[in-house]
PDB file of C-alpha atoms and ligand atoms in Angstrom:
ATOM      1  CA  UNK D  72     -19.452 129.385 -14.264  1.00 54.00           C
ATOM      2  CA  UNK D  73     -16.335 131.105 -13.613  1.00 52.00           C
ATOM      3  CA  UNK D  74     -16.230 135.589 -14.127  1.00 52.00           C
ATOM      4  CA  UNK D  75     -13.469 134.510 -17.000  1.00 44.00           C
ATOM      5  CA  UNK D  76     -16.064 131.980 -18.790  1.00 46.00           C
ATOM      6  CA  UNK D  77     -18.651 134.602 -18.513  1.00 51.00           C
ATOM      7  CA  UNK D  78     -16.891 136.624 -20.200  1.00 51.00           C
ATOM      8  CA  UNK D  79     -15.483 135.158 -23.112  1.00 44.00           C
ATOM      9  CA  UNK D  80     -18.876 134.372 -23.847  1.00 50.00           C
ATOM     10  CA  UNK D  81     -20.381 137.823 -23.724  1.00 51.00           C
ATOM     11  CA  UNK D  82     -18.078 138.523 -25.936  1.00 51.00           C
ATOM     12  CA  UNK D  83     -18.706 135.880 -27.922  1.00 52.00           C
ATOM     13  CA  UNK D  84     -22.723 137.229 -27.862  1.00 53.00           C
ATOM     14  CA  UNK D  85     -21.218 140.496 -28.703  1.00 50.00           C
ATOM     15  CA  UNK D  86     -19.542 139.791 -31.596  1.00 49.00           C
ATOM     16  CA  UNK D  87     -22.310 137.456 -33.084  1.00 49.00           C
ATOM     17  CA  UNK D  88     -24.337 140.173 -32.196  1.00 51.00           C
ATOM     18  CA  UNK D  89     -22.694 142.863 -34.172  1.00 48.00           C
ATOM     19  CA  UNK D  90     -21.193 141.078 -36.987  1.00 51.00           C
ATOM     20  CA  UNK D  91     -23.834 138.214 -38.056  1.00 57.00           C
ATOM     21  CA  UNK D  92     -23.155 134.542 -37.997  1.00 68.00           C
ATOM     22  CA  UNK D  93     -21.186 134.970 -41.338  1.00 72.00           C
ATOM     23  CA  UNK D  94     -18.730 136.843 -40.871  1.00 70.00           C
ATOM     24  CA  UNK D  95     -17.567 135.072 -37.532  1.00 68.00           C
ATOM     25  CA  UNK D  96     -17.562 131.907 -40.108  1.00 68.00           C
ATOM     26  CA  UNK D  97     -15.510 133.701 -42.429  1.00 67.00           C
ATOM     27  CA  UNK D  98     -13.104 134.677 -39.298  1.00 66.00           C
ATOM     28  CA  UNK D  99     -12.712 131.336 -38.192  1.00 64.00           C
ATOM     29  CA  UNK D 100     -12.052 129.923 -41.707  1.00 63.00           C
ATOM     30  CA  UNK D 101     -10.045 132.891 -42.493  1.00 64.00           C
ATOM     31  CA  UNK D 102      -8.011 132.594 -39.509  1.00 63.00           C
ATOM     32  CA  UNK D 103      -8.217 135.454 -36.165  1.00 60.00           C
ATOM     33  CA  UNK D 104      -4.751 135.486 -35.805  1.00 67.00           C
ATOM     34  CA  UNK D 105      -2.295 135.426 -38.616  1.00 82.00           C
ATOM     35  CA  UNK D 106      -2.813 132.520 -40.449  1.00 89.00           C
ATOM     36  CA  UNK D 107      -0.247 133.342 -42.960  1.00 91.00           C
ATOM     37  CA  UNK D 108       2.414 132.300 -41.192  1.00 91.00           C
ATOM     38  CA  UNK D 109       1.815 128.356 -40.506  1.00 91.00           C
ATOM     39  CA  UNK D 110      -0.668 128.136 -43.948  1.00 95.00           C
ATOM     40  CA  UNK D 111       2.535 129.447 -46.295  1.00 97.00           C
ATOM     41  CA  UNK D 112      -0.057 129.934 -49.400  1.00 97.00           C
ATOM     42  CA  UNK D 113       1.940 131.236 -51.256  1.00 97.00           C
ATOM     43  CA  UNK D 114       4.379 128.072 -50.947  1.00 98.00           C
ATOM     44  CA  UNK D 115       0.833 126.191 -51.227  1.00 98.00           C
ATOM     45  CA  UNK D 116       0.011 127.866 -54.313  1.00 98.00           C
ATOM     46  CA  UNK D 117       3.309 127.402 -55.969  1.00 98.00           C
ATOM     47  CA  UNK D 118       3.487 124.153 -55.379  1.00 98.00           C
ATOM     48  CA  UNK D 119       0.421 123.307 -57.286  1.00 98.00           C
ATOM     49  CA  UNK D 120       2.356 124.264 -60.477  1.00 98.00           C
ATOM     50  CA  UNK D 121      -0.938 125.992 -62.024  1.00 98.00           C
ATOM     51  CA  UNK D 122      -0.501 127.677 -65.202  1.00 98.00           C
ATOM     52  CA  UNK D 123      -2.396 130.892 -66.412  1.00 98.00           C
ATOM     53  CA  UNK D 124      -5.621 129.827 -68.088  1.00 98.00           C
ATOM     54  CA  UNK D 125      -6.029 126.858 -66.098  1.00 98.00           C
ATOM     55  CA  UNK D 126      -9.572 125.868 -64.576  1.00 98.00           C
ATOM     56  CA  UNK D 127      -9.531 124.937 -60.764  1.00 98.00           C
ATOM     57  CA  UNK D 128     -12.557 124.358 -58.421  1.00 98.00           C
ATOM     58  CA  UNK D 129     -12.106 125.948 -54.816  1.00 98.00           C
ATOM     59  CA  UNK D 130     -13.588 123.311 -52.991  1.00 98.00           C
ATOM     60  CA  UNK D 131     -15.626 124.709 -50.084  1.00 98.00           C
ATOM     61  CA  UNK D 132     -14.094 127.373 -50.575  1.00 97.00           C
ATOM     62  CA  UNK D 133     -15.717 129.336 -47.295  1.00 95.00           C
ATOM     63  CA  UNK D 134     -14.621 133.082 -46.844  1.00 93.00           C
ATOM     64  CA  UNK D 135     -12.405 132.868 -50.151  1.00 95.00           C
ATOM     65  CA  UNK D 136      -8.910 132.092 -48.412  1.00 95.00           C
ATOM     66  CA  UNK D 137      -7.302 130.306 -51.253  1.00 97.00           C
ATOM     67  CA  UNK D 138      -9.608 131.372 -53.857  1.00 97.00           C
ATOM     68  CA  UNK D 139      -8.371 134.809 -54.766  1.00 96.00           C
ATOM     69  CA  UNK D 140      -4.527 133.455 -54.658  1.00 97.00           C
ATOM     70  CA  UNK D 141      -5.706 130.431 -57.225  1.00 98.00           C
ATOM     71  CA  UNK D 142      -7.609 133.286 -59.416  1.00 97.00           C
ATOM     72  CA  UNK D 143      -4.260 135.383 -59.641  1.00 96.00           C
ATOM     73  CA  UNK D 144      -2.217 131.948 -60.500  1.00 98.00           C
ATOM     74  CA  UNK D 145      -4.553 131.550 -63.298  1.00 98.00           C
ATOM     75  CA  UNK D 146      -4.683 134.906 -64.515  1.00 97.00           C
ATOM     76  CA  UNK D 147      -7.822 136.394 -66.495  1.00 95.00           C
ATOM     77  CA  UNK D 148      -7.870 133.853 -69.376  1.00 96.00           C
ATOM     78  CA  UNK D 149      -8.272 131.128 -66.137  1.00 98.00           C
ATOM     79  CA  UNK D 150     -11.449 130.213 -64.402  1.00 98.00           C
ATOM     80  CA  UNK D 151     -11.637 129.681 -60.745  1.00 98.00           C
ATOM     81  CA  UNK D 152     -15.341 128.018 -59.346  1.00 98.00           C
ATOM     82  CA  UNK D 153     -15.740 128.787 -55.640  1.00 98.00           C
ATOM     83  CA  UNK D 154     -17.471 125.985 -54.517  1.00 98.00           C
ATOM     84  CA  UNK D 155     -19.622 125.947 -51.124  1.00 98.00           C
ATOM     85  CA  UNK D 156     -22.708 124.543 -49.719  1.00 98.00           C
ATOM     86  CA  UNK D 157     -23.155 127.777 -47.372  1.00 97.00           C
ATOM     87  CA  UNK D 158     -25.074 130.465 -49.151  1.00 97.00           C
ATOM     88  CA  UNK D 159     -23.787 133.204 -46.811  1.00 96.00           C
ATOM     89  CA  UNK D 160     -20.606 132.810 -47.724  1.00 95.00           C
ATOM     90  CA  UNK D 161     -20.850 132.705 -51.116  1.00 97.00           C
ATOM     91  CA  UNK D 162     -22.796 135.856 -51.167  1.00 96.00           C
ATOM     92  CA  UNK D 163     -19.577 137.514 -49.042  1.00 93.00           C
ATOM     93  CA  UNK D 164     -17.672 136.215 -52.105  1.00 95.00           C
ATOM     94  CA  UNK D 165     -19.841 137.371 -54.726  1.00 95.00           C
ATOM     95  CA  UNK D 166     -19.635 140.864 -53.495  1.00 92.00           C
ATOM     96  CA  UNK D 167     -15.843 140.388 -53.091  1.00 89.00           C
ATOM     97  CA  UNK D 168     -16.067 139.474 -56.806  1.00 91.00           C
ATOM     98  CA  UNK D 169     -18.040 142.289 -58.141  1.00 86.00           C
ATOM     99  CA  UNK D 170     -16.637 145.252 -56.353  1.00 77.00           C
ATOM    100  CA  UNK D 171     -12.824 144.118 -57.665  1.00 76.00           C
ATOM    101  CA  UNK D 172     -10.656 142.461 -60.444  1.00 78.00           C
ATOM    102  CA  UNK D 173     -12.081 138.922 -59.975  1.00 92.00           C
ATOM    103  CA  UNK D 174     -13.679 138.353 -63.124  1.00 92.00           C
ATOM    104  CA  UNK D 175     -12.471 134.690 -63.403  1.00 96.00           C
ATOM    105  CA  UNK D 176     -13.914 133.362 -60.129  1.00 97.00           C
ATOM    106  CA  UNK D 177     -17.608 132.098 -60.315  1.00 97.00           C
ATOM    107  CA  UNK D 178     -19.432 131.145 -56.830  1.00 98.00           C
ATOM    108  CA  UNK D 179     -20.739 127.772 -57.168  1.00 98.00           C
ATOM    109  CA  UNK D 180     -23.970 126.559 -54.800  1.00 98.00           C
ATOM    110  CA  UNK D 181     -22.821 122.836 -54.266  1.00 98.00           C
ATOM    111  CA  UNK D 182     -24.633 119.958 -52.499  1.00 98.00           C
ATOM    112  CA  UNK D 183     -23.279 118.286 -49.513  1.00 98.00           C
ATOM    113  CA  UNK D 184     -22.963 114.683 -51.661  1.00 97.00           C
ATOM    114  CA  UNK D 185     -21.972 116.720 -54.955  1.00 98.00           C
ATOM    115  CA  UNK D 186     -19.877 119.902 -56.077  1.00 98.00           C
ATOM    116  CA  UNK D 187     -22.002 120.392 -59.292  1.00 98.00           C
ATOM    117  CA  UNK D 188     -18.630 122.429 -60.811  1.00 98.00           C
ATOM    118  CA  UNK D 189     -20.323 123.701 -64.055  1.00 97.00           C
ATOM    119  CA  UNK D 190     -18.114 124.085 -67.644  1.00 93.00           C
ATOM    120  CA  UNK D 191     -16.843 121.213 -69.493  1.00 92.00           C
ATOM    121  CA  UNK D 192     -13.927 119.640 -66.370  1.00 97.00           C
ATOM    122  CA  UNK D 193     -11.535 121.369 -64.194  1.00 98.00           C
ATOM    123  CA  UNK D 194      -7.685 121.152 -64.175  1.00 98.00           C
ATOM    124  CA  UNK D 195      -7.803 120.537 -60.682  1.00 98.00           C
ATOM    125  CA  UNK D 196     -10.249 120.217 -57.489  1.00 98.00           C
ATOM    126  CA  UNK D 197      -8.579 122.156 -54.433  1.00 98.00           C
ATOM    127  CA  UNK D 198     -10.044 121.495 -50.834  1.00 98.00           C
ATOM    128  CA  UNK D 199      -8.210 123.088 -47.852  1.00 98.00           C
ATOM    129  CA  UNK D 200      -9.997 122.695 -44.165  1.00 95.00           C
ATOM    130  CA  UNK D 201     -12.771 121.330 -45.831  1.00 97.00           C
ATOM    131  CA  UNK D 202     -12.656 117.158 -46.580  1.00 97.00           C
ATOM    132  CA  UNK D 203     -13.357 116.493 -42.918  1.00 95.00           C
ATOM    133  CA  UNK D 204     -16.925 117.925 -43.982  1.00 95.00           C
ATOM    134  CA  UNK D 205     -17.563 115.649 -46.017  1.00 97.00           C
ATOM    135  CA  UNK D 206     -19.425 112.096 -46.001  1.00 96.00           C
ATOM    136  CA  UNK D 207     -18.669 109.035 -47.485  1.00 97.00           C
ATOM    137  CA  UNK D 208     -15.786 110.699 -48.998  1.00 98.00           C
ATOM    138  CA  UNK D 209     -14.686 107.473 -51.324  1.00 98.00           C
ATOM    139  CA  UNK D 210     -18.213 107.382 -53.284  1.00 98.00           C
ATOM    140  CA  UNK D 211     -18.348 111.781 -52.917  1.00 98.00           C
ATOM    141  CA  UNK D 212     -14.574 111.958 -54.835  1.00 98.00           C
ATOM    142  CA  UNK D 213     -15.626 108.909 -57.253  1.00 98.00           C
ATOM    143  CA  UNK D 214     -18.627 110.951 -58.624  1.00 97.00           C
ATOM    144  CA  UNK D 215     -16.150 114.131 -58.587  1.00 97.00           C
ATOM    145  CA  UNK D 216     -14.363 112.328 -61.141  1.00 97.00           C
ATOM    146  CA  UNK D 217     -16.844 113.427 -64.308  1.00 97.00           C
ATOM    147  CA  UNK D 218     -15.733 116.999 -63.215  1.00 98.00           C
ATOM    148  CA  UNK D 219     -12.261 116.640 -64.063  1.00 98.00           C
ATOM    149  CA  UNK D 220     -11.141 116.994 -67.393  1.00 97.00           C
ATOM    150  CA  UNK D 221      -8.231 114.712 -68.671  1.00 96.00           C
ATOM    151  CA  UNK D 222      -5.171 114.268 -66.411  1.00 95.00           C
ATOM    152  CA  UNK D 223      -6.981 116.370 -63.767  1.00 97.00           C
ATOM    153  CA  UNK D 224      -5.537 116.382 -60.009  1.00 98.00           C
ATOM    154  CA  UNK D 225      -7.205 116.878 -56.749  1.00 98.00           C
ATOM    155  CA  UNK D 226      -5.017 119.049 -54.102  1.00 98.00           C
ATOM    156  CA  UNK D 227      -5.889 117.913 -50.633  1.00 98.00           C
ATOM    157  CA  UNK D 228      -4.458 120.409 -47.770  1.00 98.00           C
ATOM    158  CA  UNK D 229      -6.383 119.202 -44.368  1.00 97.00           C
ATOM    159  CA  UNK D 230      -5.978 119.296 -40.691  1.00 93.00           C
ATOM    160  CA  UNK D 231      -3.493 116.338 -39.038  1.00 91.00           C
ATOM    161  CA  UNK D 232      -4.600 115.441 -35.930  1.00 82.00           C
ATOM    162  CA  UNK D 233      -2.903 118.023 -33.245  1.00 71.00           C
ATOM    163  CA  UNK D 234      -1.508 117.707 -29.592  1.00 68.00           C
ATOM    164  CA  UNK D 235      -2.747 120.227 -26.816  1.00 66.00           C
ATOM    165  CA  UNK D 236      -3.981 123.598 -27.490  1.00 66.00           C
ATOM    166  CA  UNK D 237      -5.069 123.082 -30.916  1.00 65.00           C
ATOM    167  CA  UNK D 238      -6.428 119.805 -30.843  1.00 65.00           C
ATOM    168  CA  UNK D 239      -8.962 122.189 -28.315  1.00 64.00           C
ATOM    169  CA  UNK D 240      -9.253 124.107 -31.114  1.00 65.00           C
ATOM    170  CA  UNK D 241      -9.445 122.406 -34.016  1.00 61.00           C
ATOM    171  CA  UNK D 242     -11.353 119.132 -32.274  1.00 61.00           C
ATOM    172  CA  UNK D 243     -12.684 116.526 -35.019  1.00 71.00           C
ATOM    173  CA  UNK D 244     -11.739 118.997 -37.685  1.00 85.00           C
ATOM    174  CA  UNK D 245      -8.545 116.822 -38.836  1.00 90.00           C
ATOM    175  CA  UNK D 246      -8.007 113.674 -41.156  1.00 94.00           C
ATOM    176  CA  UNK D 247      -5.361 111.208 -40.713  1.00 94.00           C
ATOM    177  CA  UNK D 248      -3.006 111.823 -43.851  1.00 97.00           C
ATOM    178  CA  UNK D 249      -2.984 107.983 -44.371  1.00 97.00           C
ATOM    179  CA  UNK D 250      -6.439 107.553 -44.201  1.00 97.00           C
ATOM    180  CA  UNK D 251      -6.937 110.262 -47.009  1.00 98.00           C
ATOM    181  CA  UNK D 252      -4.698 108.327 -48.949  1.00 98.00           C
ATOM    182  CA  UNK D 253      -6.706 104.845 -48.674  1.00 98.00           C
ATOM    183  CA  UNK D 254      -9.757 106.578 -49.178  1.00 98.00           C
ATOM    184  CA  UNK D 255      -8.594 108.574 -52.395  1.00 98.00           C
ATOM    185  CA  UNK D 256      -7.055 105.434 -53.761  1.00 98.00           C
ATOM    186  CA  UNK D 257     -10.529 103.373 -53.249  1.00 97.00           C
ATOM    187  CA  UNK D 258     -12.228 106.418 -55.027  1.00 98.00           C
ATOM    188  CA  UNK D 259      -9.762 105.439 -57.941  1.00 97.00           C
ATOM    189  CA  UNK D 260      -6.636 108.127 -57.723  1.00 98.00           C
ATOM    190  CA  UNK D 261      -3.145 107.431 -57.343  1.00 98.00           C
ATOM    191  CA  UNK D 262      -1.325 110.142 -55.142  1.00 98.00           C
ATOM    192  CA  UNK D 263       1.164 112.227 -57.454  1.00 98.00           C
ATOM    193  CA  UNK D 264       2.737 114.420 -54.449  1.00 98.00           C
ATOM    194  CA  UNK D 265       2.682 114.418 -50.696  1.00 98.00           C
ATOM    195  CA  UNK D 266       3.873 118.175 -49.389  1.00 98.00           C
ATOM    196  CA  UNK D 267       5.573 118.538 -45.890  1.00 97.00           C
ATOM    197  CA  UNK D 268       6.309 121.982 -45.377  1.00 97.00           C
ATOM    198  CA  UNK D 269       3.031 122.827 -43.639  1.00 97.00           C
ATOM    199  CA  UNK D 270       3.517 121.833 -40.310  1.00 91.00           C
ATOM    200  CA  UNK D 271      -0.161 122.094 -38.923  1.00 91.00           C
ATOM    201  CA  UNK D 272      -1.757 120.060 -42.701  1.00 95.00           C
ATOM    202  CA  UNK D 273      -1.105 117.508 -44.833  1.00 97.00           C
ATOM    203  CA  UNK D 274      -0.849 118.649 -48.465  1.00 98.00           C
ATOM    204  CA  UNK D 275      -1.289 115.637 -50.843  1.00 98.00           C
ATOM    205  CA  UNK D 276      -2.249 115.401 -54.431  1.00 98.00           C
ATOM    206  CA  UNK D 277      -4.280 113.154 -56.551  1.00 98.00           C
ATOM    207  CA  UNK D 278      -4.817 112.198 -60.024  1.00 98.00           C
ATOM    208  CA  UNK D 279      -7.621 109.695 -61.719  1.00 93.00           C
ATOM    209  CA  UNK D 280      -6.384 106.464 -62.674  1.00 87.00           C
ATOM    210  CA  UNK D 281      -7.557 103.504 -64.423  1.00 64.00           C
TER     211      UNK D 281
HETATM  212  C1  SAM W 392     -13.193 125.157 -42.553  1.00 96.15           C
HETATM  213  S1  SAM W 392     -13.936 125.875 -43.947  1.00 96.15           S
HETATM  214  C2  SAM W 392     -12.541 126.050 -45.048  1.00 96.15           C
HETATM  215  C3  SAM W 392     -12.639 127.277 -45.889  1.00 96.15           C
HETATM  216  C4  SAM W 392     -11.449 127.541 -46.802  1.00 96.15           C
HETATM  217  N1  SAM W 392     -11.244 126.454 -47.731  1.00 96.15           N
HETATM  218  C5  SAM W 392     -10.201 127.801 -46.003  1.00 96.15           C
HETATM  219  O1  SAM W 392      -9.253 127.026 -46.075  1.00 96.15           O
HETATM  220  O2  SAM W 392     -10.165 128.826 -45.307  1.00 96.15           O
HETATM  221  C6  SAM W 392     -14.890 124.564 -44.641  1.00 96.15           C
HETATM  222  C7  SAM W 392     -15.844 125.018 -45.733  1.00 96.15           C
HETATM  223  O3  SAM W 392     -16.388 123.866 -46.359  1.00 96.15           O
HETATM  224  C8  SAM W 392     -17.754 124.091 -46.616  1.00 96.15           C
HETATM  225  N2  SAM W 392     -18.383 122.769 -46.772  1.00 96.15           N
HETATM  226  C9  SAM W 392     -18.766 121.902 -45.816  1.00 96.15           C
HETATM  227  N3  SAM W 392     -19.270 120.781 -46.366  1.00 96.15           N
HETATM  228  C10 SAM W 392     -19.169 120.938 -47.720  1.00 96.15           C
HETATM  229  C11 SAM W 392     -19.521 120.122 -48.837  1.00 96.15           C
HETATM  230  N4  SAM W 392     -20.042 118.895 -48.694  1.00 96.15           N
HETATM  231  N5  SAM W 392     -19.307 120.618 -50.085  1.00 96.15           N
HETATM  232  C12 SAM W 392     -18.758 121.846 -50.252  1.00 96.15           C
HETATM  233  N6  SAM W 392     -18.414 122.672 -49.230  1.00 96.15           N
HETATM  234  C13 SAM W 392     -18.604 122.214 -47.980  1.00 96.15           C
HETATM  235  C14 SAM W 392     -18.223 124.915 -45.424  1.00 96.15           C
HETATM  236  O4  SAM W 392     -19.420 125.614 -45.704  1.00 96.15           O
HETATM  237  C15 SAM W 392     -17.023 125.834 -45.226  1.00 96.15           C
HETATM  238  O5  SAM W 392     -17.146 127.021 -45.959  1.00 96.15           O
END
């Protein structure tokens, strides 16, 4: 083992050490080094054309990223279910939750085949970094369908499959746009809208058909 390797990871120990397994979860999710600028959410968030008193499920929604952003686009009247199957995180967001102005977001416990979203159907399921998790996606996104409520969409923003440094990084955490596509379609969605302005993610959206 070279001095370098030795110490990135006693550093690694370190910071394990001192901040618990999850908040270096919620830093990875959340990005060490400005994320902002190649994950646009704003751009992200207006292009999902939400209006205020909409309902949206956060799918795997891990240190709250997206959620807060999708709470303010659907203002007070709106509900926003953050939706994980790690209970650390969600107790990170519930405390982000009660100590501020988040009324309208809700932590959700899911299981790994089902996002149990309570209430009567969302407007629209949003997943970013997350549908790589998942197994057999086509039969986990057909049963998601009883959680939508009529003309409901599901926003897909995931990992393409990268070149050098961050395929390192980022490993088997990417989907191949096209194969999201087949795989929503056999789950019974037609895609409504496939985004290119994030250069490191495909951005495509979904609505149930037939
Ligand atoms: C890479 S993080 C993405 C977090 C956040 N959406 C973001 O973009 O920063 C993936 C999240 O999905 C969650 N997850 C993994 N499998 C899941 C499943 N089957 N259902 C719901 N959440 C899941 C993980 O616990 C984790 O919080």
């Amino acid at each position: 083992m070279t001095a370098s390797t030795l110490r990135v990871l006693v550093a690694l120990t370190l910071v394990i050490a001192l901040g618990g397994c999850t908040w270096l979860k919620r830093k990875a999710y959340d990005g060490f080094w400005g994320r902002e600028s190649w994950q646009q959410p704003a751009r992200v968030i207006e292009a999902l054309g939400l209006s205020p008193g909409d309902r949206v499920a956060d799918l795997g929604a891990g240190g709250g990223y997206f959620t807060f952003l999708l709470a303010e686009a659907v203002g007070p009247q709106g509900r926003v279910y953050a939706v994980d199957v790690d209970t650390g995180l969600l107790s990170y967001l519930d405390e982000r939750i009660v100590g501020g102005e988040y009324e309208n977001v809700q932590t959700v416990l899911a299981d790994f085949d089902d996002p149990r979203i309570p209430g009567e159907g969302v407007d629209l399921i949003f997943t970013s970094n997350t549908y790589h998790h998942i197994e057999d996606r086509t039969a986990y996104f057909e049963r998601a369908r009883r959680y939508l409520g009529p003309g409901g969409r599901v926003a897909i923003v995931e990992f393409k499959k990268q070149d050098g440094l961050m395929s390192w990084l980022i490993g088997g955490h990417s989907t191949d746009p096209a194969e999201i596509d087949r795989e929503m379609r056999a789950a019974g969605y037609d895609r409504v809208a496939s985004h290119d302005f994030l250069e490191r993610q495909s951005f495509q959206v979904f609505r149930a058909g037939r």
